[in-house]
Every structure is written in C-alpha cells, then in structure tokens.
Short mmCIF file of C-alpha atoms (C1' of nucleotides) in Angstrom, two decimals:
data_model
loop_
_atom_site.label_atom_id
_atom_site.label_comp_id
_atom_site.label_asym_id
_atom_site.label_seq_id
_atom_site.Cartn_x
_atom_site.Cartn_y
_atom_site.Cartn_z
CA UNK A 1 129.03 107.75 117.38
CA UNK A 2 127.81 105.55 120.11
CA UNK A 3 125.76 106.88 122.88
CA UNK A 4 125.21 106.04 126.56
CA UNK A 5 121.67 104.58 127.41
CA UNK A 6 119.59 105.99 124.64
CA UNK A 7 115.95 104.09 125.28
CA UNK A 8 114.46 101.96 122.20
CA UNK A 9 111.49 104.03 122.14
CA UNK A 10 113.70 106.98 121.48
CA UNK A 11 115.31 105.40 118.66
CA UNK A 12 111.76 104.14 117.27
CA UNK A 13 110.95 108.21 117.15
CA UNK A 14 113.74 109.79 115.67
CA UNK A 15 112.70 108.49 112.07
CA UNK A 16 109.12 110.02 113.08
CA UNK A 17 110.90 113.29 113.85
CA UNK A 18 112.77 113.14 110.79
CA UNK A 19 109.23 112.40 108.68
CA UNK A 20 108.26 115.79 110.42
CA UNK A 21 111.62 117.79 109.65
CA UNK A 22 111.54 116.51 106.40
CA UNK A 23 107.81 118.08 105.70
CA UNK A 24 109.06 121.20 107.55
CA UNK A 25 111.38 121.86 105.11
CA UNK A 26 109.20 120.99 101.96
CA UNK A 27 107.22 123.80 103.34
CA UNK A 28 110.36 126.06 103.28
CA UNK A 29 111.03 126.39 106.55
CA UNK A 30 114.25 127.17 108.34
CA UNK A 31 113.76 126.67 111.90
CA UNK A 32 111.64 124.76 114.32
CA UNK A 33 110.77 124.73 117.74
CA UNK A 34 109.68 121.34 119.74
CA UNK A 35 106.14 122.67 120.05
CA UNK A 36 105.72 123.23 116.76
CA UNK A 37 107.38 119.85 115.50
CA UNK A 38 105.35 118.46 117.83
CA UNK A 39 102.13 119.86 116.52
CA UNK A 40 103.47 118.67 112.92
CA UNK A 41 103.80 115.14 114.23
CA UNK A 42 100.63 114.99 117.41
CA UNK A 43 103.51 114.49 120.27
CA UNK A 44 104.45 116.18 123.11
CA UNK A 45 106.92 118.55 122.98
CA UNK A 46 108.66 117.58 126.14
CA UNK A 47 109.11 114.08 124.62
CA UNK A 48 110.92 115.22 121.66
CA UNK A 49 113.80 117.33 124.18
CA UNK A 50 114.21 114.66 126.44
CA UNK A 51 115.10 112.48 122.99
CA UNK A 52 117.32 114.93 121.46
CA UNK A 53 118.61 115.36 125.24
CA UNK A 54 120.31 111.90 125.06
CA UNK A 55 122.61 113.09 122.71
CA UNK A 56 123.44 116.49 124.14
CA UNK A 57 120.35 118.76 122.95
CA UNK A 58 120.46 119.95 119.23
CA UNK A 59 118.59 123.43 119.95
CA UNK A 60 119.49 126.92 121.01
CA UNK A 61 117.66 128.16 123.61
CA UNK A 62 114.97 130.85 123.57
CA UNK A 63 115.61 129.81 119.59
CA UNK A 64 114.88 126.26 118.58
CA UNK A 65 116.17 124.13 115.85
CA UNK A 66 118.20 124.99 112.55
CA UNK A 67 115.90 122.21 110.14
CA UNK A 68 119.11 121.52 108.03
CA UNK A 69 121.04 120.84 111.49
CA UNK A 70 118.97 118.69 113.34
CA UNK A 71 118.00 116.63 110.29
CA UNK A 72 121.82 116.18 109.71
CA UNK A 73 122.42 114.60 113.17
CA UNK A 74 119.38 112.88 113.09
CA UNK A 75 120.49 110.99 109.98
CA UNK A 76 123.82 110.56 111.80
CA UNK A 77 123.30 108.88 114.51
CA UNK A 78 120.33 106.74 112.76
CA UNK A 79 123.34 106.12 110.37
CA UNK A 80 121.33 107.28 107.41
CA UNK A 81 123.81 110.11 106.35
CA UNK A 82 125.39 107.53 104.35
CA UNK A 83 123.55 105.36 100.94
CA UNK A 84 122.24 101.83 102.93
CA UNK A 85 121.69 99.48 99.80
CA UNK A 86 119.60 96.63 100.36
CA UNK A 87 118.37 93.72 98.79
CA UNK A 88 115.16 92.39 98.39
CA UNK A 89 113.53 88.56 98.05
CA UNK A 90 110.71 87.97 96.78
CA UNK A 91 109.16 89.72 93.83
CA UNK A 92 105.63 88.90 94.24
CA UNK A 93 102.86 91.45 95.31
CA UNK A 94 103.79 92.74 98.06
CA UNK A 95 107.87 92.32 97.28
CA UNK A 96 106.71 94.61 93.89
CA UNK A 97 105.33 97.38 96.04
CA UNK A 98 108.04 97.67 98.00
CA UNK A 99 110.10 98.01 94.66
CA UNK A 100 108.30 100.66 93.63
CA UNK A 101 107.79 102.44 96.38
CA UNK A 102 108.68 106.13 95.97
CA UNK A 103 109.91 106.78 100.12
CA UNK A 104 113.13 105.08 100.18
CA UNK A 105 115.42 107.47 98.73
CA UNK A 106 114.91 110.25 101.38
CA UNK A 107 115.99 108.35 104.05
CA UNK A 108 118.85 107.08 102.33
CA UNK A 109 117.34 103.99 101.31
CA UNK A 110 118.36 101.82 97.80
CA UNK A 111 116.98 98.67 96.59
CA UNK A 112 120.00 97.64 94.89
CA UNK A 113 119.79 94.06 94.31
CA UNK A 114 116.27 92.12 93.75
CA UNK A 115 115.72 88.40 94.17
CA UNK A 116 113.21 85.29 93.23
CA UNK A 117 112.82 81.76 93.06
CA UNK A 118 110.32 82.14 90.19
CA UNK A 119 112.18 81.43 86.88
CA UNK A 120 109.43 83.48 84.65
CA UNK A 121 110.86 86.41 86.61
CA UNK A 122 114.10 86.00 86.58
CA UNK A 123 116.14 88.84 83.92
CA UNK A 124 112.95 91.07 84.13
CA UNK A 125 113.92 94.63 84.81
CA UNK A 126 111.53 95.70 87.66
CA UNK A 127 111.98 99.85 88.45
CA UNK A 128 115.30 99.85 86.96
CA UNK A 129 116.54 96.45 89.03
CA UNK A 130 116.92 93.34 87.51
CA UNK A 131 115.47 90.35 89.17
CA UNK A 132 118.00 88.01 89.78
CA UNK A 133 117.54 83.82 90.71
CA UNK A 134 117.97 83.20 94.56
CA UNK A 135 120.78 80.89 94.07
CA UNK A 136 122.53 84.47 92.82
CA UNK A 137 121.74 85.25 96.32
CA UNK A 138 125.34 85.39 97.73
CA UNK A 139 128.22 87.51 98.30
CA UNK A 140 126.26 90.98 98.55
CA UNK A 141 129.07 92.16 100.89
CA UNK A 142 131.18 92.63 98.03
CA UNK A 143 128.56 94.16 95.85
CA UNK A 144 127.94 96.59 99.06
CA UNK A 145 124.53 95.57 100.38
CA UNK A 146 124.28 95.30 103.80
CA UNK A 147 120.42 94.86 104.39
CA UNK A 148 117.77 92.74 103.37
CA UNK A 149 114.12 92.66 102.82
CA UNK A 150 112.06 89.87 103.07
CA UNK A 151 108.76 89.36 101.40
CA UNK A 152 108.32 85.90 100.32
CA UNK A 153 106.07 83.55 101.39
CA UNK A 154 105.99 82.60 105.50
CA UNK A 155 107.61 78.73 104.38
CA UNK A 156 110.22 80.13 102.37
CA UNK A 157 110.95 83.02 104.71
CA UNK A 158 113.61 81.36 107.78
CA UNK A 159 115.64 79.65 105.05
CA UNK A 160 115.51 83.25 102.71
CA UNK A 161 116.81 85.06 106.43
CA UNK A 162 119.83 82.15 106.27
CA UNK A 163 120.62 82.51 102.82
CA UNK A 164 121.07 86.97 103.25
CA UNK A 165 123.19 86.07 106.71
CA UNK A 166 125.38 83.76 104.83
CA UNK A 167 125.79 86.43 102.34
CA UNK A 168 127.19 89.39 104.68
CA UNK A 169 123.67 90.98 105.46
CA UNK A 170 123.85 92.49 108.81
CA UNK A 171 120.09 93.47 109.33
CA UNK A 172 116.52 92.58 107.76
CA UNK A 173 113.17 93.97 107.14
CA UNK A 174 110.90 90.77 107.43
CA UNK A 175 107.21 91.09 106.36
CA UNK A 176 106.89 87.37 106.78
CA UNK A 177 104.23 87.12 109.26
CA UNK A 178 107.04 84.64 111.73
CA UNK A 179 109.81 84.89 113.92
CA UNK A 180 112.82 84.43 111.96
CA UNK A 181 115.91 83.12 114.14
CA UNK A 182 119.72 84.76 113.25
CA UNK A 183 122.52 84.75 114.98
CA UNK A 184 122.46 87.90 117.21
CA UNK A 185 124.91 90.41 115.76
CA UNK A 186 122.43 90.59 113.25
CA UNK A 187 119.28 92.80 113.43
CA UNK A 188 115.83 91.42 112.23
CA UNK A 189 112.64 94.06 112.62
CA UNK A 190 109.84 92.42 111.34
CA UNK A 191 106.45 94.24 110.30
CA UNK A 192 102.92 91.97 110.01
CA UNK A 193 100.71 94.19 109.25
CA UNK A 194 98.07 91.62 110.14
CA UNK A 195 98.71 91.94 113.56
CA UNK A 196 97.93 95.74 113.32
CA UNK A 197 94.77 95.77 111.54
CA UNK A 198 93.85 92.23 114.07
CA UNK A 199 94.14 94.69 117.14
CA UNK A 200 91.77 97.55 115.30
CA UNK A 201 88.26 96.14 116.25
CA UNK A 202 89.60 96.08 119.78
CA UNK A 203 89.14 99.95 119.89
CA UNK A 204 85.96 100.27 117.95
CA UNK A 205 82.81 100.22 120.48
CA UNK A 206 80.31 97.69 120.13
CA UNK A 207 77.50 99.21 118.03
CA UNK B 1 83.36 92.50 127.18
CA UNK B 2 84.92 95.39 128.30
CA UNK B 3 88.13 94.66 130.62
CA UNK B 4 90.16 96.23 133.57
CA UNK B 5 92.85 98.21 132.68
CA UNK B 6 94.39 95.89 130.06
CA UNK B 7 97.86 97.42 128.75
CA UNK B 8 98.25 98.45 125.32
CA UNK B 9 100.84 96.62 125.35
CA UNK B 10 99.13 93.13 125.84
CA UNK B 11 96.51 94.07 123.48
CA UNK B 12 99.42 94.25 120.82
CA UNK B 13 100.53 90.79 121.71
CA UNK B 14 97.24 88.97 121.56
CA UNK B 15 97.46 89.00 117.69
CA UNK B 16 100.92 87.59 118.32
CA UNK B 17 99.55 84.81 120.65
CA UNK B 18 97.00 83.90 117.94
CA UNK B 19 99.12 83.55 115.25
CA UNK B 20 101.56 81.34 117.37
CA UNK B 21 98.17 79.50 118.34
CA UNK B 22 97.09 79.06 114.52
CA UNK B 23 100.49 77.61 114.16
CA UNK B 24 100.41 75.40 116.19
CA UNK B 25 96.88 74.10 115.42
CA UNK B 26 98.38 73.70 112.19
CA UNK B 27 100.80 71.40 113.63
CA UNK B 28 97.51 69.00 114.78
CA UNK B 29 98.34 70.20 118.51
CA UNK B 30 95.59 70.36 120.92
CA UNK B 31 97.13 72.03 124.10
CA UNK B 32 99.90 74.02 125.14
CA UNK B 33 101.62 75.48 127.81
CA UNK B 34 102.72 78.72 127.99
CA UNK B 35 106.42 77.70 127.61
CA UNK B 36 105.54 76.16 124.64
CA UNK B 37 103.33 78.80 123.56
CA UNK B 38 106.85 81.54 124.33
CA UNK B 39 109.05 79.20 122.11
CA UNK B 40 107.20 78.92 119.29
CA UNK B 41 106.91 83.15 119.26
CA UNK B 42 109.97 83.53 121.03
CA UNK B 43 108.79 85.06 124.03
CA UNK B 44 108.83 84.95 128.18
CA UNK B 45 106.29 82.35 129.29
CA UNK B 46 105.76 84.41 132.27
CA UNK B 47 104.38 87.50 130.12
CA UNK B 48 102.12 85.17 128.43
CA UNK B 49 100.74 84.19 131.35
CA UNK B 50 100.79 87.52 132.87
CA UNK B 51 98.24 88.99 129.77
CA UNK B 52 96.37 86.32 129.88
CA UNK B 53 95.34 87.20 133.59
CA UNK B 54 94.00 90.64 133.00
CA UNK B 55 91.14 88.66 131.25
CA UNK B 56 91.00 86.10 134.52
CA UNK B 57 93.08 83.71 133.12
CA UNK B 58 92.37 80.80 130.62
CA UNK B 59 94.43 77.38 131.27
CA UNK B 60 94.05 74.66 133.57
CA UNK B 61 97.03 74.75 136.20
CA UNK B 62 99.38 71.43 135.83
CA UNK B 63 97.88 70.99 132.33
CA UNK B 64 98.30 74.14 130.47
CA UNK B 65 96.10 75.53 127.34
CA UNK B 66 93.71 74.27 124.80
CA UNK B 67 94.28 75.47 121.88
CA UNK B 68 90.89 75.75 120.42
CA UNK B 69 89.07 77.15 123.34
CA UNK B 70 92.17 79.80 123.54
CA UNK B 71 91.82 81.06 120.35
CA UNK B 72 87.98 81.67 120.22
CA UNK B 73 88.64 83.24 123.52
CA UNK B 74 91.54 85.89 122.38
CA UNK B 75 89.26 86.29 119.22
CA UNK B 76 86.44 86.91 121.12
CA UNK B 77 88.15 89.71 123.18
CA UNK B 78 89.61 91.27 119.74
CA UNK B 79 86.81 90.90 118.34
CA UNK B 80 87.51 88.84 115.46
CA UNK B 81 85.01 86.42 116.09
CA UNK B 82 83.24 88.16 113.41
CA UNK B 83 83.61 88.73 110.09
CA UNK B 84 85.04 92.28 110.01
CA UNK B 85 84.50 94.18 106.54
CA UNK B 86 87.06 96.53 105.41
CA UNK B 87 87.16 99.03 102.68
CA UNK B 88 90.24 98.94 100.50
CA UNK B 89 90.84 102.95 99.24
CA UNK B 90 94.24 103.58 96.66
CA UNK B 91 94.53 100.61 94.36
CA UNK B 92 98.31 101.20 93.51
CA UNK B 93 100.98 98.83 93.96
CA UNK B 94 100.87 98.76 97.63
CA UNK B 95 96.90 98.72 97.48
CA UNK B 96 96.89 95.98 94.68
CA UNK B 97 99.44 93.86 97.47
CA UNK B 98 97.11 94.67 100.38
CA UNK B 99 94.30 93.20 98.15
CA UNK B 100 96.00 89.78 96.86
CA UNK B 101 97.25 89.61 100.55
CA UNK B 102 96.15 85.38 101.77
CA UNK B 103 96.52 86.64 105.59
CA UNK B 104 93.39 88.73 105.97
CA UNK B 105 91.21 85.45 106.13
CA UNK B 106 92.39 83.67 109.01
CA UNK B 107 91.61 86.73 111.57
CA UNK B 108 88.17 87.20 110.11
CA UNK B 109 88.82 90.48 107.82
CA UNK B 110 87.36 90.44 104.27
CA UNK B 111 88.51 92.86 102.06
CA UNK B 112 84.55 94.20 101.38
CA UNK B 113 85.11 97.00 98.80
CA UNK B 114 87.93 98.49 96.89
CA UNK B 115 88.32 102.33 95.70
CA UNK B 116 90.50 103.99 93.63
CA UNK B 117 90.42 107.58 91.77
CA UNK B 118 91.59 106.36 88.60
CA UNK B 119 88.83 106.14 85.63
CA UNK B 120 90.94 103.22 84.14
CA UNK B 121 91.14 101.10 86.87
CA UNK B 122 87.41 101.83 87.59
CA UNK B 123 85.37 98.85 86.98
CA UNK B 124 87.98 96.56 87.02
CA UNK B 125 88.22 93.61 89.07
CA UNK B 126 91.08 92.41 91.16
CA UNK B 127 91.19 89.36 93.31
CA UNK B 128 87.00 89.05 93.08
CA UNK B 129 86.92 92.68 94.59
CA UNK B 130 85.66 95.28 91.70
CA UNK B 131 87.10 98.66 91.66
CA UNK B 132 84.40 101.65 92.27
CA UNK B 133 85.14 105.13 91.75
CA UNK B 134 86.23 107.29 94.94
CA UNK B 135 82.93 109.39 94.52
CA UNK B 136 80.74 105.69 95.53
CA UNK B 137 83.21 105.85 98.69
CA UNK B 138 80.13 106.45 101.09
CA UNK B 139 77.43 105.13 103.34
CA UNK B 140 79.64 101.94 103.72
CA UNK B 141 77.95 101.59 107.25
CA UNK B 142 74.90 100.39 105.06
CA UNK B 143 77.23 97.97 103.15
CA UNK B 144 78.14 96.97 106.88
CA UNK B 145 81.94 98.09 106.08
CA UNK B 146 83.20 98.89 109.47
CA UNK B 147 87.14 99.35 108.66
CA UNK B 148 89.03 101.27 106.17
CA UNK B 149 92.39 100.82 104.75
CA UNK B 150 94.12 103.78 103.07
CA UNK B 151 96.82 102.74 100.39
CA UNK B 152 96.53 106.16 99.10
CA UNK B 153 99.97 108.91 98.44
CA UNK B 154 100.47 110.94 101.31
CA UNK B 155 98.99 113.91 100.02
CA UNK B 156 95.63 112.25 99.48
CA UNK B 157 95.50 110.44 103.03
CA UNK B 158 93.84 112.66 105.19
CA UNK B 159 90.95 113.69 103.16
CA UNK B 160 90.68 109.81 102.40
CA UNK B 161 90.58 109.40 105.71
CA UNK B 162 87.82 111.93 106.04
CA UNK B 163 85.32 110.49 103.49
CA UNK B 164 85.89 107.07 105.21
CA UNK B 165 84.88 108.50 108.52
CA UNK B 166 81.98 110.55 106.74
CA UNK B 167 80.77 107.08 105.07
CA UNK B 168 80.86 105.82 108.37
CA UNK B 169 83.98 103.44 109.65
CA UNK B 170 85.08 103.05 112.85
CA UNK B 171 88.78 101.88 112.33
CA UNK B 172 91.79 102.93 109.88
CA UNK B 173 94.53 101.14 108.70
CA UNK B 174 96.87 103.85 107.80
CA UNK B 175 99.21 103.27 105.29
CA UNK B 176 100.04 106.78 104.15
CA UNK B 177 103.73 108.37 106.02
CA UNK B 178 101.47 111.07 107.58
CA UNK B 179 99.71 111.29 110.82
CA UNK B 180 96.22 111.59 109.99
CA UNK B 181 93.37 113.42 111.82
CA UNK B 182 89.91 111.71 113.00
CA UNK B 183 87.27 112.13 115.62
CA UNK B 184 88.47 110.71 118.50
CA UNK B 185 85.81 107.99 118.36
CA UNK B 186 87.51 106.70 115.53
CA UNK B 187 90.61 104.26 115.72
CA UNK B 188 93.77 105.08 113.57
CA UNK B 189 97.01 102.68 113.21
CA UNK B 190 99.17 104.07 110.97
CA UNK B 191 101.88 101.27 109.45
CA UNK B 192 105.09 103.32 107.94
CA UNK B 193 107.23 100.53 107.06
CA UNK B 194 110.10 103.25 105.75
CA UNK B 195 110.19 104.51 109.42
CA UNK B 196 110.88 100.82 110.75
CA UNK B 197 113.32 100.55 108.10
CA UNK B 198 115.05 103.59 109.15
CA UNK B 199 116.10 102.39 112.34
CA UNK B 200 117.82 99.50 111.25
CA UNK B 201 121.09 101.14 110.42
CA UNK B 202 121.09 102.48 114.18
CA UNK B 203 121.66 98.51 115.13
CA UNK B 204 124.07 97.66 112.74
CA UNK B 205 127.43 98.17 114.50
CA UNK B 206 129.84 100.26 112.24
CA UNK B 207 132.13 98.74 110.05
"C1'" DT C 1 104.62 66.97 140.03
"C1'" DC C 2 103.49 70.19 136.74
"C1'" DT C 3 101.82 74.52 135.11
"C1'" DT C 4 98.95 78.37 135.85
"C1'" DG C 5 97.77 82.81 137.98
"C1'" DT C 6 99.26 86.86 140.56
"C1'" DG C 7 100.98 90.26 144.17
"C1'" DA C 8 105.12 92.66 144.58
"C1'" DA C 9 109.61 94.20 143.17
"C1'" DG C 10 112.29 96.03 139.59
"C1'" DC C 11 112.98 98.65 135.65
"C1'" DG C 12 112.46 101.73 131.84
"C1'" DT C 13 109.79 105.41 129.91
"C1'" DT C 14 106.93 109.44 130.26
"C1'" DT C 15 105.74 113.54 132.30
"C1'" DC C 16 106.64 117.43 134.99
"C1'" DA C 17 108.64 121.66 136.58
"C1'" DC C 18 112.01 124.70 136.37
"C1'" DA C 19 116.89 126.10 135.93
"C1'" DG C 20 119.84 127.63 132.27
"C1'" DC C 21 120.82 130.12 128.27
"C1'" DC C 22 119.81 132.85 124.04
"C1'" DG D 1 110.49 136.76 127.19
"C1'" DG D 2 111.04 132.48 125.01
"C1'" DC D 3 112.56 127.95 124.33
"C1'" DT D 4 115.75 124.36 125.43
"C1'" DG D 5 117.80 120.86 128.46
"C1'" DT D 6 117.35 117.94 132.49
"C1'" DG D 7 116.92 116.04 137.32
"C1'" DA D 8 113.20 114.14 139.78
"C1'" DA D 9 108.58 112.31 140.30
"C1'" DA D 10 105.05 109.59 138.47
"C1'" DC D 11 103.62 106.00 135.79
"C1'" DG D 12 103.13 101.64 133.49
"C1'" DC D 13 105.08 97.55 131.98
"C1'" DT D 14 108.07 93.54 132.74
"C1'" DT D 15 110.00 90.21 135.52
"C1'" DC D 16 110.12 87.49 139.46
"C1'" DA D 17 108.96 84.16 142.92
"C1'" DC D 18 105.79 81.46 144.72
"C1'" DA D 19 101.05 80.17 146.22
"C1'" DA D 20 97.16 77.74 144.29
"C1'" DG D 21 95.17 74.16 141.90
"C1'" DA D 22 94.86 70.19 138.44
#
DNA sequence: TCTTGTGAAGCGTTTCACAGCC
DNA sequence: GGCTGTGAAACGCTTCACAAGA
C-alpha cells in the first residue's frame, strides 16, 4: 500500500493514535469516535480525520470507528501488521533498557539479535537473547532482521550504522547523540534525549 | 530574555546547534560559519542563519561565528547557563540508564536526586546519587530541584507526575507512553522512543 | 570578497466549516 | 441527530535571493 502525499507529521501521529486505540481497547471498548480518541490522546479531533482522510477515512458516519478495524489499518500501512525483528548494538546501560523493555511486542516489535564489542559480555543471555561479538555482526538479512538499534557510544556509533548497512539493515533507531550518514534508501531516526530535556528550561519562567 | 515570536521549531534546533558547536570546540576550532556549522549537523546554512536572527543575530558578516561567544549565547537563551537540578523518579532499567547517562553534564543538568518505590533499592547508591523512598519525593523546590524526570511504568506516570508538580518542579521529562496531565504552568516533553520506532517500517520500501 | 541577516515568496500543515452519509 | 470526510482558508515554517557589512 503506497499512498499519495500523506504529510510526515501524519505519519509521526498514527503510532500516537495507535498508543490511544490500543488503551481503548484495554479498557474494553469497541468503538471510538475522533472526539473521544482525541480526548484519550489531548488532540484535536479534526486533526485525527484529516489523517485518517489521506487514506480514504476509516469511520462510518454518524458512527465512528470499529477499535479492532482502525487499529488493523493503522498497523498496515505503518507496516506493523507483520513481526519487524531488529537488532541491537551495544549492551551497555542504556542498550540493556532497551532490551528489557516491556513495549515492543505490541507494536510488532522483536529484539532478535543483540550485539557488543565487550568480550566479558559476549555468550551472556540478556532477556532471553544472547549477546553476540560485533564481528558476528553480518548477514542479518538471512537471519530476517531488517532494523537496527544503536546505543553504543557517540565514537563507535557511524562505523556501528556501516557495519548494520553492510549487513542488509534497511532502517535504524540511533540514540547516539550524532548524525549518522547512510546511503539514502536507508532510513535512520535518531532520538537524543538530551536535546529534549536541553530545550525544557526554555519553557519554565524565570523565578 | 524573553524573545519575539521565536518558532518552536527553532527552539528545538538550538540544542542541535550546540551540540554541533561542542563538537566542534572539541575539534580546537574557534569560529565557524554557518555552512560549516550545517555540515557538521547536516543542515541548510540558511535556516541556521535564519534562527539565529529571531534573537538579532550573532556573527560577524564576511567572518562568520565564534564559537565560544555562540555557545554561551544559545545557552544563555535556553537557559543552560545554569546548573539545572533534576529529580530522577523510577530507578528501573531505563531509570538506572538515564542515571549512568555521561551527556547530562555538558548542557548543565545534574541529576540532583533519585526516587524509586522499591524498599530494596532504597538507600542504595547508584552513580554517587542515593536512592530515597517515593514518600521523601517533596519540597524539592527547597533542595532547588527545578526538573523532574519520570522513568516510572505507565500506570504510575501521572500521579508521579503529580507529586513532582506538588513538590514543586517546573519541567518534566516524560518517559512514560502516556500523555500526562499538569498545570499549564508546568512544561511536559514526553520521549516515547517505541512510537519513533514505529514509524520506521512506514519508510522501509516493501520487499 | 566573503558571510551574515532578513524581507518576501513558497510550501506544507493546521484549522475551519459544512456537505455527506449513517 | 450525530459523526465523518474534505475543500478551502489561515497559519507558520522553510527556502530563497540579495542587501548590508566586515
């Protein structure tokens, strides 16, 4: 499925509007409308039918939304309706929470293969993965992983993002806090959470 | 200092501009023009230059940027020219990462305080930062805590997020997959990292 | 000559208002 | 009557082109 002018900023809600569908129906609920997704999630409601409008309108007027539906196309066309395995480098703090973080599976989401350079680490079974030496880094298209997630250090990071091209990656979750440069049919979204909390004091009133 | 009508937009970037200035001081550089400044972040010179205007402007023309003076100036506008005291609540994986994290320093944040609601992690002491007990999670204003980070599960973010306002802090780094609710005097950024996650897929052209 | 700083044009997103359908 | 879907208007940000200044 590949649609016709559907803006980025769309795209960077519909995994918010899946967070809120996905509540919805913890709560045992069957149908929404965008008003009250909207109040789940603080948007405006208009803003969620002009996105779902972009690929044709999900909803049944004077109704709303069938949950179970909408979260099916959502996952669609975000391509999560299928098992994305990634694998991850670097097995230090931050590479350990993301491990064992509980909120992959829901979207689809397995950490299937887990790197690092450190030898003392290497064979260790972390949450059911086994931590594997980087030079093992290769060939994950044939062991099905198509993403990768980067959390080593910022040195090591540009030549980690090299190393999961060469091996068939086609996108990458960087939390080094750099640019990482790859050639451009692959997709790098990087997250410094640094430069979120730097921009907090901004907002806060001088006392 | 209190600007114009500064977009959101550039205020996201300045923490961006900093880091590519910190890198380059690194370097031993002492100026640098704004195409230098775009390569090293990979970014339009011109939109450099154009935030840098809504604050009058900082280079010399013909000459470009020095790096020092730049960087106290964007600090000084983000407020980072202090030290800005955070409180650390949720010392699980992700919270013990967000603790050993080496990147806080640089833009002036000290992890102040650290909470967590389990007795056997009370007391303990994790990167020079002792563990307290949720229940000593107030009057931080008098500890001069001005920040708080939640690391806590979803279902425990929002009345986190309550005692932090109640003990008095002005900003919150969200970490919880949950919109939270504050008095609008109070400054929330919410990082999901799942949700970023979840639109790479979209990019990745099918098979 | 080089590089900044900036009005204005261009562009994409948000918001609105209401027609269309259940 | 209620809620969706959508063209059009409003808005804000990005990009451009060039004047101003070192």
């Amino acid at each position: 499925m590949r649609y016709h002018r559907v803006p980025d900023e769309t795209i960077k809600r519909l995994p918010i509007y899946l967070r809120g569908l996905l509540l919805a129906a913890e709560e045992g609920r069957k149908r929404i409308s965008s008003q009250q997704l909207a109040e789940y999630l603080r948007l405006n409601p208009w803003q969620i039918r002009k996105d779902f409008s972009f690929f044709g309108g999900f909803g049944k007027r004077g109704v709303g939304y069938d949950i179970q539906q909408l979260t099916r196309q959502i996952k669609k066309i975000l391509r999560l309706d299928v098992v994305n395995r990634a694998a991850l480098v670097g097995i230090g703090n931050l590479g350990s929470a993301v491990l064992a973080y509980p909120g992959f599976g829901m979207y689809g989401f397995e950490i299937a293969a887990a790197f690092d350079s450190d030898p003392v680490k290497v064979g260790k079974e972390v949450n059911g993965v086994k931590i594997e030496g980087v030079s093992k880094l290769r060939r994950l298209k044939a062991r099905n992983i198509t993403l990768g997630i980067i959390a080593v250090p910022r040195q090591a990071a540009q030549e980690t993002a090299d190393a999961l091209v060469k091996a068939g990656v086609k996108g990458i979750l960087n939390f080094a806090p750099c640019h990482i440069t790859v050639p451009k049919r692959v997709k790098v979204i990087t997250i410094d959470f640094v430069m979120d909390l730097a921009r907090l004091p901004y907002y806060i009133p001088a006392s």
